[in-house]
Coordinates of C-alpha atoms and ligand atoms in Angstrom, one line a residue:
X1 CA 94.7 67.0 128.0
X2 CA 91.5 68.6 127.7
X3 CA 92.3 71.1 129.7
X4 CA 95.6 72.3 128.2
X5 CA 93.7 72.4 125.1
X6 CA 91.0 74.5 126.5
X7 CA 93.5 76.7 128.1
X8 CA 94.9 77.1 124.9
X9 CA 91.6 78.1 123.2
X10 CA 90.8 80.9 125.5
X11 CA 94.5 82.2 124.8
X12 CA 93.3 82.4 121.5
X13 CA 90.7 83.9 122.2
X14 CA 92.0 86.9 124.0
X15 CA 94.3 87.4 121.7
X16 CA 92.0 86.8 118.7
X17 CA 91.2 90.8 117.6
X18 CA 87.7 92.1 118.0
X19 CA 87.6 94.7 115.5
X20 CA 86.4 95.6 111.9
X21 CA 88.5 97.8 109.4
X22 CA 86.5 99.3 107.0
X23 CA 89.4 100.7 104.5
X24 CA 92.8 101.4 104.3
X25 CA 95.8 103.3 102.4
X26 CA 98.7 101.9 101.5
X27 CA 101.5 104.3 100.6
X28 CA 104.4 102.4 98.9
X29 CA 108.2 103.2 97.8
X30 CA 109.4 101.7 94.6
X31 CA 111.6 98.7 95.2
X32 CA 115.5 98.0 94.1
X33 CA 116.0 100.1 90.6
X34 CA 118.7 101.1 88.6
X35 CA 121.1 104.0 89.9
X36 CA 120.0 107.8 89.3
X37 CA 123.5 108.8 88.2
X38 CA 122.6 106.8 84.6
X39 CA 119.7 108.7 84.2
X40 CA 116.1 106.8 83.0
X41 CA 116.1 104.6 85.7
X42 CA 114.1 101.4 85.7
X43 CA 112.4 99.0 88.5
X44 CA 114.9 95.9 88.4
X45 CA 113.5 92.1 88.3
X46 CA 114.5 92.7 91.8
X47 CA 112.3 95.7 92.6
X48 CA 109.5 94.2 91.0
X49 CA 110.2 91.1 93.6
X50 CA 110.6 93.3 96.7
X51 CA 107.4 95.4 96.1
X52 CA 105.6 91.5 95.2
X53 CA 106.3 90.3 98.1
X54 CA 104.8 93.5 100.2
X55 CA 102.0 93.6 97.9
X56 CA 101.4 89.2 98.6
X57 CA 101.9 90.5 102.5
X58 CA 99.0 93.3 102.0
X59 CA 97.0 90.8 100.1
X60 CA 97.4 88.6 103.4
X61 CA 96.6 91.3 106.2
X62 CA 93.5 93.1 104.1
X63 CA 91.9 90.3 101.3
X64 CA 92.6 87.3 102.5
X65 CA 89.1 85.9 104.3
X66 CA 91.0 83.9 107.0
X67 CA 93.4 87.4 108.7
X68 CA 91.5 89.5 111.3
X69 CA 92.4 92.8 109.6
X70 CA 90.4 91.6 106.5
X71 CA 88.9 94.9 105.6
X72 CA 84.7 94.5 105.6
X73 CA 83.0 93.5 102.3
X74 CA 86.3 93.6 100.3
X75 CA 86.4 91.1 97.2
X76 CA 89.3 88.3 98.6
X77 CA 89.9 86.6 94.7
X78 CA 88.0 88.6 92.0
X79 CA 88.9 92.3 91.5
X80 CA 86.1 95.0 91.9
X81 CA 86.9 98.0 90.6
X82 CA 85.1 100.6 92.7
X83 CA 86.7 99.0 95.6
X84 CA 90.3 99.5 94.9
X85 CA 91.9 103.0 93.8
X86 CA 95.5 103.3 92.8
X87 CA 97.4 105.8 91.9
X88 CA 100.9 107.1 90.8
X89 CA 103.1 109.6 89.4
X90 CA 103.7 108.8 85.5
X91 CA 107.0 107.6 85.6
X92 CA 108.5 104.5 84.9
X93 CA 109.5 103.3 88.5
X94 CA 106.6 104.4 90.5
X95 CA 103.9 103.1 87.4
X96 CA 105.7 99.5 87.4
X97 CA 105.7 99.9 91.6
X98 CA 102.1 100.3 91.7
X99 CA 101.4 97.5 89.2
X100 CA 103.9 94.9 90.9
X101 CA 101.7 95.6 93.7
X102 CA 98.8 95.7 92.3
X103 CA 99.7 92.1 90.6
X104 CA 99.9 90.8 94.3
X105 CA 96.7 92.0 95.5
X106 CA 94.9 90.2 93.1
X107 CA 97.1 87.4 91.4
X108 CA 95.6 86.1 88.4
X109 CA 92.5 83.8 88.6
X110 CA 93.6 81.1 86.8
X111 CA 95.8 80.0 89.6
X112 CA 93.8 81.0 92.5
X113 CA 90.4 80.7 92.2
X114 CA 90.5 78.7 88.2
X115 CA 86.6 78.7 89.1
X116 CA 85.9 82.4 88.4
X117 CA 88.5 82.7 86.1
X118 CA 87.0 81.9 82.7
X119 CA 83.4 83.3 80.9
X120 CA 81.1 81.8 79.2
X121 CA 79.5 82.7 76.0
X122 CA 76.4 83.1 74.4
X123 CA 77.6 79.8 72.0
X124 CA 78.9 77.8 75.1
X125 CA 82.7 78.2 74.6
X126 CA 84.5 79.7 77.7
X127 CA 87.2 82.1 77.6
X128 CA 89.7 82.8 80.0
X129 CA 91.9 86.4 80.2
X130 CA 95.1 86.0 78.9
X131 CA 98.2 84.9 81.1
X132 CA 96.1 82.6 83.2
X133 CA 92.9 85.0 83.8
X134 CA 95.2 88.0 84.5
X135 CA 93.3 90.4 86.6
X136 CA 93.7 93.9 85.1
X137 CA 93.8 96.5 88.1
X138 CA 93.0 99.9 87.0
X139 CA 96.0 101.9 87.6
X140 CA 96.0 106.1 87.7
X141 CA 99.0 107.4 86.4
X142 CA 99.4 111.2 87.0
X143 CA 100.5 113.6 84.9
X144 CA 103.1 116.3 86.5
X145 CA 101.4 118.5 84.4
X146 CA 97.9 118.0 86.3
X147 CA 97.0 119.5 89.4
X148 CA 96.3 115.9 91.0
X149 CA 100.6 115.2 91.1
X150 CA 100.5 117.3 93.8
X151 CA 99.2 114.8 96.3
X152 CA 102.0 112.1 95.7
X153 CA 104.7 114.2 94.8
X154 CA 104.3 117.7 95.9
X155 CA 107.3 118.2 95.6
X156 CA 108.2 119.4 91.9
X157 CA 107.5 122.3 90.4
X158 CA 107.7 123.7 94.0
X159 CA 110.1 126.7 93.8
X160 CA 109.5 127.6 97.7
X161 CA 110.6 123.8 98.7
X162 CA 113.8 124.6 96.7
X163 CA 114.5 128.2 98.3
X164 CA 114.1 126.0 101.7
X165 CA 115.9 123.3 101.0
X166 CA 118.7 126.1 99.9
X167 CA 118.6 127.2 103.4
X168 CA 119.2 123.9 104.4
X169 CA 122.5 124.0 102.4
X170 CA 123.3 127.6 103.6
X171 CA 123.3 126.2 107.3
X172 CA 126.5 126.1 109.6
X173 CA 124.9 122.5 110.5
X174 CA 125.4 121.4 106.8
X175 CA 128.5 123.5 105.8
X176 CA 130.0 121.8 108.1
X177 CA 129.1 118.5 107.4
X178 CA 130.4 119.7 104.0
X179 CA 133.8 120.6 105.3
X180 CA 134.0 117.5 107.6
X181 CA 133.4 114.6 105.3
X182 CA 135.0 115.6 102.3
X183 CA 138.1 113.8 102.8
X184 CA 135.7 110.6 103.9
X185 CA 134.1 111.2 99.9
X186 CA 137.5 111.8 97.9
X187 CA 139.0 108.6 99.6
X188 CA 136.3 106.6 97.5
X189 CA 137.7 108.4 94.3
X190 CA 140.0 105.6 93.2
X191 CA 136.6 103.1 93.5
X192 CA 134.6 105.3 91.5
X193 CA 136.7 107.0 88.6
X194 CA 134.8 105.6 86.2
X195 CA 131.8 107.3 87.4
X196 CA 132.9 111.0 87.8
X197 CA 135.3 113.1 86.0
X198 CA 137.3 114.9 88.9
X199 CA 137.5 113.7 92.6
X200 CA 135.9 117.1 93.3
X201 CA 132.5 115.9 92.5
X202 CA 132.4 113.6 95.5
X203 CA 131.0 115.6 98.4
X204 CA 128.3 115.6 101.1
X205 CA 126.6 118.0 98.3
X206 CA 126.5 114.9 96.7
X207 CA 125.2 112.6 99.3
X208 CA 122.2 110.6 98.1
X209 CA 123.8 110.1 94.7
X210 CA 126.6 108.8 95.7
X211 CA 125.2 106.6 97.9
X212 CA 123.0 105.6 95.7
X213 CA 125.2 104.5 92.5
X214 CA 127.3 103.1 95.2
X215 CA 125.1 100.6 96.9
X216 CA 122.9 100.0 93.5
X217 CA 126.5 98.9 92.3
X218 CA 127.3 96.5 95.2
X219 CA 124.1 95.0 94.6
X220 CA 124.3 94.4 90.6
X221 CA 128.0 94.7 89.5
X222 CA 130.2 92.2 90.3
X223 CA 132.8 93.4 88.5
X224 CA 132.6 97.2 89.4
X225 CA 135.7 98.0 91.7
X226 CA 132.8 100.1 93.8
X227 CA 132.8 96.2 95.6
X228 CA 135.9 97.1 97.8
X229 CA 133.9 99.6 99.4
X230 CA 133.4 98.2 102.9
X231 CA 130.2 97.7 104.5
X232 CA 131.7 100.7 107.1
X233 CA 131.6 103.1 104.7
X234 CA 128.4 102.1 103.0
X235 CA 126.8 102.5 106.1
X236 CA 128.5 105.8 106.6
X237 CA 127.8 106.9 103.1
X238 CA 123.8 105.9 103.7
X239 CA 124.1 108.1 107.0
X240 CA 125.7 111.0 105.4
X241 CA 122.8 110.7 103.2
X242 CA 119.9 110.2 105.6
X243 CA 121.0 113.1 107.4
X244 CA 121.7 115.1 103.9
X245 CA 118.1 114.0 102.9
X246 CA 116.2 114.8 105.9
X247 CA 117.4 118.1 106.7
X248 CA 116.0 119.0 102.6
X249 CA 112.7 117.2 103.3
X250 CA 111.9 118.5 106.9
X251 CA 112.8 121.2 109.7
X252 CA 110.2 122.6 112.6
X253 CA 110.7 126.2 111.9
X254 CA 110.6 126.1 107.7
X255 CA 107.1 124.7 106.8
X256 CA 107.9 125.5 103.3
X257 CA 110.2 122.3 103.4
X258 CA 107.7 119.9 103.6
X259 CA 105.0 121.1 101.4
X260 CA 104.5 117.8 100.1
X261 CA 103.7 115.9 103.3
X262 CA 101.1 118.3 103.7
X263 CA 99.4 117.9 100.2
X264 CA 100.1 114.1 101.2
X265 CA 98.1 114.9 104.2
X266 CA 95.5 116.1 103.1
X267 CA 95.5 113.2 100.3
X268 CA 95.4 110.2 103.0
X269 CA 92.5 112.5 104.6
X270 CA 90.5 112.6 101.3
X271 CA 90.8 109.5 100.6
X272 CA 90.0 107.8 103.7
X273 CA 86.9 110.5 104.3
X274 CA 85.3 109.2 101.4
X275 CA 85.8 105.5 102.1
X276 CA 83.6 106.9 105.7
X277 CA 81.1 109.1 103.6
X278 CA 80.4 107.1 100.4
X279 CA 77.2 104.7 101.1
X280 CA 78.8 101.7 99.6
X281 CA 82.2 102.1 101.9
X282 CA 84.6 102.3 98.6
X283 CA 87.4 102.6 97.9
X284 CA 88.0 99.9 100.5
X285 CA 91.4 100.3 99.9
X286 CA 93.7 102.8 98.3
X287 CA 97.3 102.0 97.1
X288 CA 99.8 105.5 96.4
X289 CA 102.9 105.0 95.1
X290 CA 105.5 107.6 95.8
X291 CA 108.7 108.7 97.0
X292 CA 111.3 108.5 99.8
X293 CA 111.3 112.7 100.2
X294 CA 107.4 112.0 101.0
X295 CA 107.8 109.6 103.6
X296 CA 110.8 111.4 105.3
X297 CA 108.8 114.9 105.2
X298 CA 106.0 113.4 106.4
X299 CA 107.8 111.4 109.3
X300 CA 109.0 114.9 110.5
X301 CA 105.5 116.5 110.2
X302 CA 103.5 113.6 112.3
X303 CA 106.1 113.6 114.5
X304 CA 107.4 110.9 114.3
X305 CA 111.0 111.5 114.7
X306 CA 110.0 111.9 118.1
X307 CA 108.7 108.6 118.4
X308 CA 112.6 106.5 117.1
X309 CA 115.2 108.2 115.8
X310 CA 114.6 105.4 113.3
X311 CA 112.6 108.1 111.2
X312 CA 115.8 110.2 110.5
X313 CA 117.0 107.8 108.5
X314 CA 115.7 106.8 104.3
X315 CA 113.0 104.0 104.2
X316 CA 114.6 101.0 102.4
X317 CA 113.2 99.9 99.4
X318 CA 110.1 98.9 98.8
X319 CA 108.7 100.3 102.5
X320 CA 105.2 101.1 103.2
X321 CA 103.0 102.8 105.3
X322 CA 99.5 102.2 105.9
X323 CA 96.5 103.9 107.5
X324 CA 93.5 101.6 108.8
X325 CA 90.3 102.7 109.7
X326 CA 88.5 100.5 112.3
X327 CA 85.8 100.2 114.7
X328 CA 86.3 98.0 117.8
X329 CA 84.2 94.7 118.2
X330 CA 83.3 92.4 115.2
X331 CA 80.3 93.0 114.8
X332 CA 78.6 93.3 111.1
X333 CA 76.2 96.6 112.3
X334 CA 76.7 99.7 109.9
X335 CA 79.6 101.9 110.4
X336 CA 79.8 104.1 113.3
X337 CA 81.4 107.3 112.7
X338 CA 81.8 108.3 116.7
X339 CA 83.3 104.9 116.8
X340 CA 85.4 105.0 114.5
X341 CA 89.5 104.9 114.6
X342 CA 92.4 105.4 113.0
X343 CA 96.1 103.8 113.0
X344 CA 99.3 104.3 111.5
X345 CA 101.6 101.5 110.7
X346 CA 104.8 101.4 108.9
X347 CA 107.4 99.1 107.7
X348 CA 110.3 99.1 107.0
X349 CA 111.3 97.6 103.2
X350 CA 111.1 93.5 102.9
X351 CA 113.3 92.2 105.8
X352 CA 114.5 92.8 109.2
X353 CA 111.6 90.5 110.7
X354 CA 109.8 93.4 112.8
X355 CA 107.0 93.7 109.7
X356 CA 103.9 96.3 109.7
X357 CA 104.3 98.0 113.5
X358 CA 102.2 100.5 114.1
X359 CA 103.1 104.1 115.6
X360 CA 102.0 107.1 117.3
X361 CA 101.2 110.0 114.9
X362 CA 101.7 113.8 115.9
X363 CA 102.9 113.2 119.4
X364 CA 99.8 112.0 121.0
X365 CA 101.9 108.6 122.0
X366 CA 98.7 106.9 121.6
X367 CA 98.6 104.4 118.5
X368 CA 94.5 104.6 117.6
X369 CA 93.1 108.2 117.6
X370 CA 89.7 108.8 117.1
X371 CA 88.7 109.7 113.6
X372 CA 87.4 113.1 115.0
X373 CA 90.9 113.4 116.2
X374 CA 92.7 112.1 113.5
X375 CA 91.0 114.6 111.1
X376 CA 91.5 117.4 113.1
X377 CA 95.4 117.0 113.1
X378 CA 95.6 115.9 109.6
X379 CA 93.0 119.4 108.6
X380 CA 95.7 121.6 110.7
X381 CA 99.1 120.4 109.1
X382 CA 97.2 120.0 105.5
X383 CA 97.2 121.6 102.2
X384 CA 93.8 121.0 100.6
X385 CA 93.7 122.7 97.2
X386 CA 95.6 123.2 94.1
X387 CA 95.3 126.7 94.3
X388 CA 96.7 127.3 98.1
X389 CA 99.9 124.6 97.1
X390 CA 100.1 127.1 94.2
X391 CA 100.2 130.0 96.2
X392 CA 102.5 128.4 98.7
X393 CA 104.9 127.3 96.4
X394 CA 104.7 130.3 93.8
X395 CA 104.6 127.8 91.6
X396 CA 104.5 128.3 87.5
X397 CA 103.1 124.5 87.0
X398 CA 100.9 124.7 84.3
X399 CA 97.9 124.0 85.9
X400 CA 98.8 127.2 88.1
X401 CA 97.7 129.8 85.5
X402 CA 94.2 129.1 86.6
X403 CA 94.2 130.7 90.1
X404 CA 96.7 132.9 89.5
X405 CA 96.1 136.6 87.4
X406 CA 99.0 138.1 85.0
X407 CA 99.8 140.2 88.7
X408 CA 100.0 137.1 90.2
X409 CA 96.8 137.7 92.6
X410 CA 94.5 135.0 93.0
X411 CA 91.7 134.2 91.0
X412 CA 88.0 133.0 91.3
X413 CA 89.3 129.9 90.4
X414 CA 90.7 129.7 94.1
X415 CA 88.0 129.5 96.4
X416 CA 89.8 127.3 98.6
X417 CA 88.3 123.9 96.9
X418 CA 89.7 121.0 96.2
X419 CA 90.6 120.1 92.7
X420 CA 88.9 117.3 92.7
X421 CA 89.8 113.6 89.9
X422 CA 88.6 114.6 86.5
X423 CA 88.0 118.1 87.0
X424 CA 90.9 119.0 84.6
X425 CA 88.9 119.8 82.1
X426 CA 86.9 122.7 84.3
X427 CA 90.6 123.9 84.9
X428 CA 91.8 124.1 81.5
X429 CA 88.4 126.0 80.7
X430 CA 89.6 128.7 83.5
X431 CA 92.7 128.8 82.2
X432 CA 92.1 129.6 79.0
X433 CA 89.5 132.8 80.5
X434 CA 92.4 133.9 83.1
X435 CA 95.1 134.0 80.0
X436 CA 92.4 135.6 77.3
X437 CA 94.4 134.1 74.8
X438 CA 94.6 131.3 72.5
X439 CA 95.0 128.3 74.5
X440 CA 96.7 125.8 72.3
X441 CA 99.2 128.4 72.1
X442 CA 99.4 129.1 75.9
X443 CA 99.7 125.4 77.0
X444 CA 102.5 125.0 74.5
X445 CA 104.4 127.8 75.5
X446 CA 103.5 127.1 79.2
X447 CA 105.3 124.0 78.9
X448 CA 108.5 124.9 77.3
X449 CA 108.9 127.8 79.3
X450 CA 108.1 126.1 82.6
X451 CA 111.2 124.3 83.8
X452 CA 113.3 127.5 82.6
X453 CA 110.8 129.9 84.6
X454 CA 110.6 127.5 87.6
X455 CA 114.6 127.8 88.1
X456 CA 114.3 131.9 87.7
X457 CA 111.9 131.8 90.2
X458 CA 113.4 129.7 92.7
X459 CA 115.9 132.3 92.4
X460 CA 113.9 134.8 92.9
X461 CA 112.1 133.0 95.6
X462 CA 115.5 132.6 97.3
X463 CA 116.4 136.5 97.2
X464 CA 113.4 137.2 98.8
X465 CA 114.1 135.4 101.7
X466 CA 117.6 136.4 101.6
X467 CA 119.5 133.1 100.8
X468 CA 121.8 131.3 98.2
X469 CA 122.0 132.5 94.8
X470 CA 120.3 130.8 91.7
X471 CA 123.4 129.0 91.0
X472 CA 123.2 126.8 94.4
X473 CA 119.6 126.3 93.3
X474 CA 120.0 125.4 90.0
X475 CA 122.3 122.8 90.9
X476 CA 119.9 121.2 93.0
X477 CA 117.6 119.0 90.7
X478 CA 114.8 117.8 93.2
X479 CA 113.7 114.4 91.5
X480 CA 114.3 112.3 94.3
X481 CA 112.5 108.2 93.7
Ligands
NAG1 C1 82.2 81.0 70.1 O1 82.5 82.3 69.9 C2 83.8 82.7 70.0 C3 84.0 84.2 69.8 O2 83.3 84.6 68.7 C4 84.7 81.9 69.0 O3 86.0 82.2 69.1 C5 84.5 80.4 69.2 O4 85.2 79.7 68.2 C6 83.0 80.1 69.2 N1 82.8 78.7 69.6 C7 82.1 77.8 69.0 C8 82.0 76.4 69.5 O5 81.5 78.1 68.0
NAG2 C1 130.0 97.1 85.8 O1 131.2 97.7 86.2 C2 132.2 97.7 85.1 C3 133.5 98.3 85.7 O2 133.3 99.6 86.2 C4 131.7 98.5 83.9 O3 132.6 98.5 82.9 C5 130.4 97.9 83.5 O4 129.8 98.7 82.4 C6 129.4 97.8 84.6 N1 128.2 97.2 84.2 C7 127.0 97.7 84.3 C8 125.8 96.8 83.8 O5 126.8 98.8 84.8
NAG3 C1 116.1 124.1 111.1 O1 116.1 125.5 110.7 C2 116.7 126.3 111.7 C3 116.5 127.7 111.3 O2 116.8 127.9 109.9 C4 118.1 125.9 112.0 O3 118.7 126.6 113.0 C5 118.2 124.4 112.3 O4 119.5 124.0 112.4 C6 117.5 123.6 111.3 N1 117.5 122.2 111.7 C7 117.7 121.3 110.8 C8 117.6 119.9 111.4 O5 117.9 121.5 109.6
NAG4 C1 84.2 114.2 104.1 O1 83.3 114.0 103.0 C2 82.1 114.7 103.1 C3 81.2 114.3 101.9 O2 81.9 114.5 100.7 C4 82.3 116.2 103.2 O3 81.0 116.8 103.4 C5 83.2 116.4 104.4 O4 83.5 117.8 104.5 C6 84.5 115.6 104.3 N1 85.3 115.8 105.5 C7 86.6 116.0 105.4 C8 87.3 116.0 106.8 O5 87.2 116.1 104.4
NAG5 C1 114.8 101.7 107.9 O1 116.0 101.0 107.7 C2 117.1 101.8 107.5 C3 118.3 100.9 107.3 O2 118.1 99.9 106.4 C4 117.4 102.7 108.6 O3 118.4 103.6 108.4 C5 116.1 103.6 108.9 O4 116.3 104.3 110.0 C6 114.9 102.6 109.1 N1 113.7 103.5 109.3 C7 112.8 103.2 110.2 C8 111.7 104.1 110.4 O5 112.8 102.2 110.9

């Protein structure tokens, strides 16, 4: 007896983790939402469930005091704000994302820790926040009119990703595609005729939509005819659009395709570096929410298509992907930067059992690199500033005008640093100098003529390289949650 149990004690012992994690980022999709063909989609009760749970999961691994990856000195019931940053784009799905998961991390007090939860004052009455001592989380919502949007979704406003991904189309690889599967598309006409005029609009040109208002459909509508569509052909329609997606987001010889894993890159290095550098180690943890076209381009820039074939394919809802920062042993000594490593784990949606696994990133096959390491590969495939994603994606974003002359040449504006938060203002002050007008006036007519110019220069992005017309481009609307 006692010496199974002390048998079983050392087991746990070895297995017990030595090692502290000083932050983390948390990069999360939205969860199940309403389809993109209806246009203003929403996060469903379901969503908001999905991305709960991950966030209650997250709130497990990194808060809770009794889980080995606890990060160091983080608050486990009571939110601190300089300890937490999140952040996403200002829409709908990806706000109410970031909150769901945010409502996770910290739960309100009343039912966790009813101690804390109420204040007293000066007359001896105590108050509680409303909703049982809701915890308010600071959420950043960003503007795709500010130069921060480019680090979660670098992706619009990017006419070069659009000339790339019209290569994409223009390949034998995807004609043919084209060509082979339209029959597979027009057999699901009958299924979907209350969805699109003419069976002609149901093509691998198509492919994410379709899928999408398709399986969004089996999930919701019981009544839809789209629930004869066997599970066969949803998993062949979800293929069709895994490989449609993919070969948009990411190819080895087009680095314009991916521009907005590298501004992601160089995000998830910012971040992290100034959880290392700051003297009180915050933010302890950062939470992103984005988009699948992030994930997939940045699966194919780490390299981790390489890895599983697994990353060829769309993240299901509510997937995440984390990146810790740890030094081995437990010890409570202060951080040591030449000891300090870095891991990337990801998982896939709610289910499927396997949970957070971690994975090798650029092809090193090793699953900790040094931070050293780790920067240097996420400094070479990274985009860094406003102004060189500008440049890169001859962009006409707004926020553009101020490192860009009226010939287009770069500015002073541009020395290569970072835009860093808040620093909005300093742009709009260059902005107004570079266009030596009135600015009210510029912004205004900035605005209204951006998604019009954008589209032209797409086009004319697209000659250059000798490609698709506008037409093909303009058809393309890259707003992919
Ligand atoms: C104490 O002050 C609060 C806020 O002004 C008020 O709502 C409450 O009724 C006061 N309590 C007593 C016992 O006076
Ligand atoms: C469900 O499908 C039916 C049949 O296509 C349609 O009439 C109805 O509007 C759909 N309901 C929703 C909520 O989309
Ligand atoms: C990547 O681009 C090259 C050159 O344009 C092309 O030959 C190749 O098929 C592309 N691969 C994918 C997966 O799109
Ligand atoms: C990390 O932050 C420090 C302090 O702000 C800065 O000097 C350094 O260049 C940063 N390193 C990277 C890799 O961004
Ligand atoms: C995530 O799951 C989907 C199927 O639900 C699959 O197609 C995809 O390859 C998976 N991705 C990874 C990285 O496991």
């Amino acid at each position: 007896m006692i010496h199974t149990s002390s048998l079983a004690l050392a087991g746990l012992a070895a297995t017990a983790v030595a090692e502290t994690i000083h932050g983390a980022l948390v990069f999360t999709r939205h969860g199940d939402r309403t389809a993109k063909h209806f246009g203003n989609w929403v996060l469903t009760p379901l969503g908001a469930q999905q991305v709960f749970q991950v966030g209650t999961d997250y709130r497990s691994r990194y808060l809770s005091s009794s889980s080995p990856q606890r990060i160091r000195g983080i608050s486990e019931f009571e939110y601190v704000p300089a300890q937490v940053w999140a952040s996403a784009p200002d829409s709908p799905v990806l706000l109410t994302t970031a909150n769901s998961f945010l409502q996770a991390l910290y739960p309100p007090l009343g039912d966790i820790k009813p101690l804390l939860s109420a204040q007293d004052l000066a007359n001896g009455s105590s108050v509680e926040s409303p909703l049982a001592g809701y915890q308010y989380v600071t959420l950043h919502g960003v503007s795709e009119d500010s130069p921060e949007t480019i680090w979660i979704k670098g992706d619009d406003e990017c006419p070069a990703i659009k000339a790339a991904s019209a290569d994409f189309k223009a390949s034998t690889e995807y004609q043919d595609r084209l060509a082979s599967t339209r029959d597979f598309y027009q057999s699901l006409y009958p299924l979907v005729s209350d969805l699109y005029p003419s069976a002609e609009d149901l093509s691998y040109d198509s492919a994410y939509e379709i899928f999408d208002v398709i399986n969004v459909m089996k999930i919701h509508n019981a009544s839809s005819p789209i629930q004869d569509v066997t599970d066969d052909q949803l998993l062949q329609l979800r293929t069709l659009a895994d490989s449609a997606e993919f070969g948009l987001n990411f190819n080895t010889s087009q680095a314009a395709r991916s521009i907005h894993a590298q501004t992601f890159a160089a995000s998830v290095l910012r971040h992290l570096n100034q959880t290392v550098t700051s003297a009180d180690r915050n933010p302890k943890l950062t939470v992103l929410a984005g988009s699948y076209d992030t994930f997939l381009a940045f699966f194919g820039l780490a390299q981790l298509t390489d890895v599983s074939p697994e990353f060829y394919g769309l993240p299901d809802y509510a997937s995440t992907m984390a990146f810790e920062i740890f030094t081995p042993g437990d010890d409570d000594s202060d951080l040591d930067v030449s000891a300090l490593q870095v891991r990337y784990l990801f998982r896939n949606g709610t289910e499927g059992g396997s949970g957070l696994r971690t994975f090798p990133l650029f092809g090193t096959g090793k699953t900790t690199l040094p931070w050293s390491d780790f920067v240097d590969a996420m400094q070479r495939v990274g985009v860094s500033s406003a102004g060189e994603w500008c440049r890169l994606c001859q962009s006409e974003a707004v926020f553009c005008a101020a490192y860009t002359d009226d010939n287009g040449a770069a500015t002073a504006a541009d020395a290569g640093e970072t835009v860093e938060r808040g620093s909005w203002i300093a742009v709009l002050v260059v902005m107004a100098v570079a266009i030596a007008g009135n600015l009210v006036w510029a912004v205004m007519w900035l605005v209204r003529g951006r998604r019009v110019k954008e589209e032209r220069k797409a086009a004319a992005v697209a000659a250059k390289v000798g490609s698709l017309g506008s037409e093909s481009i303009k058809s393309y609307g890259k707003e992919s949650v």
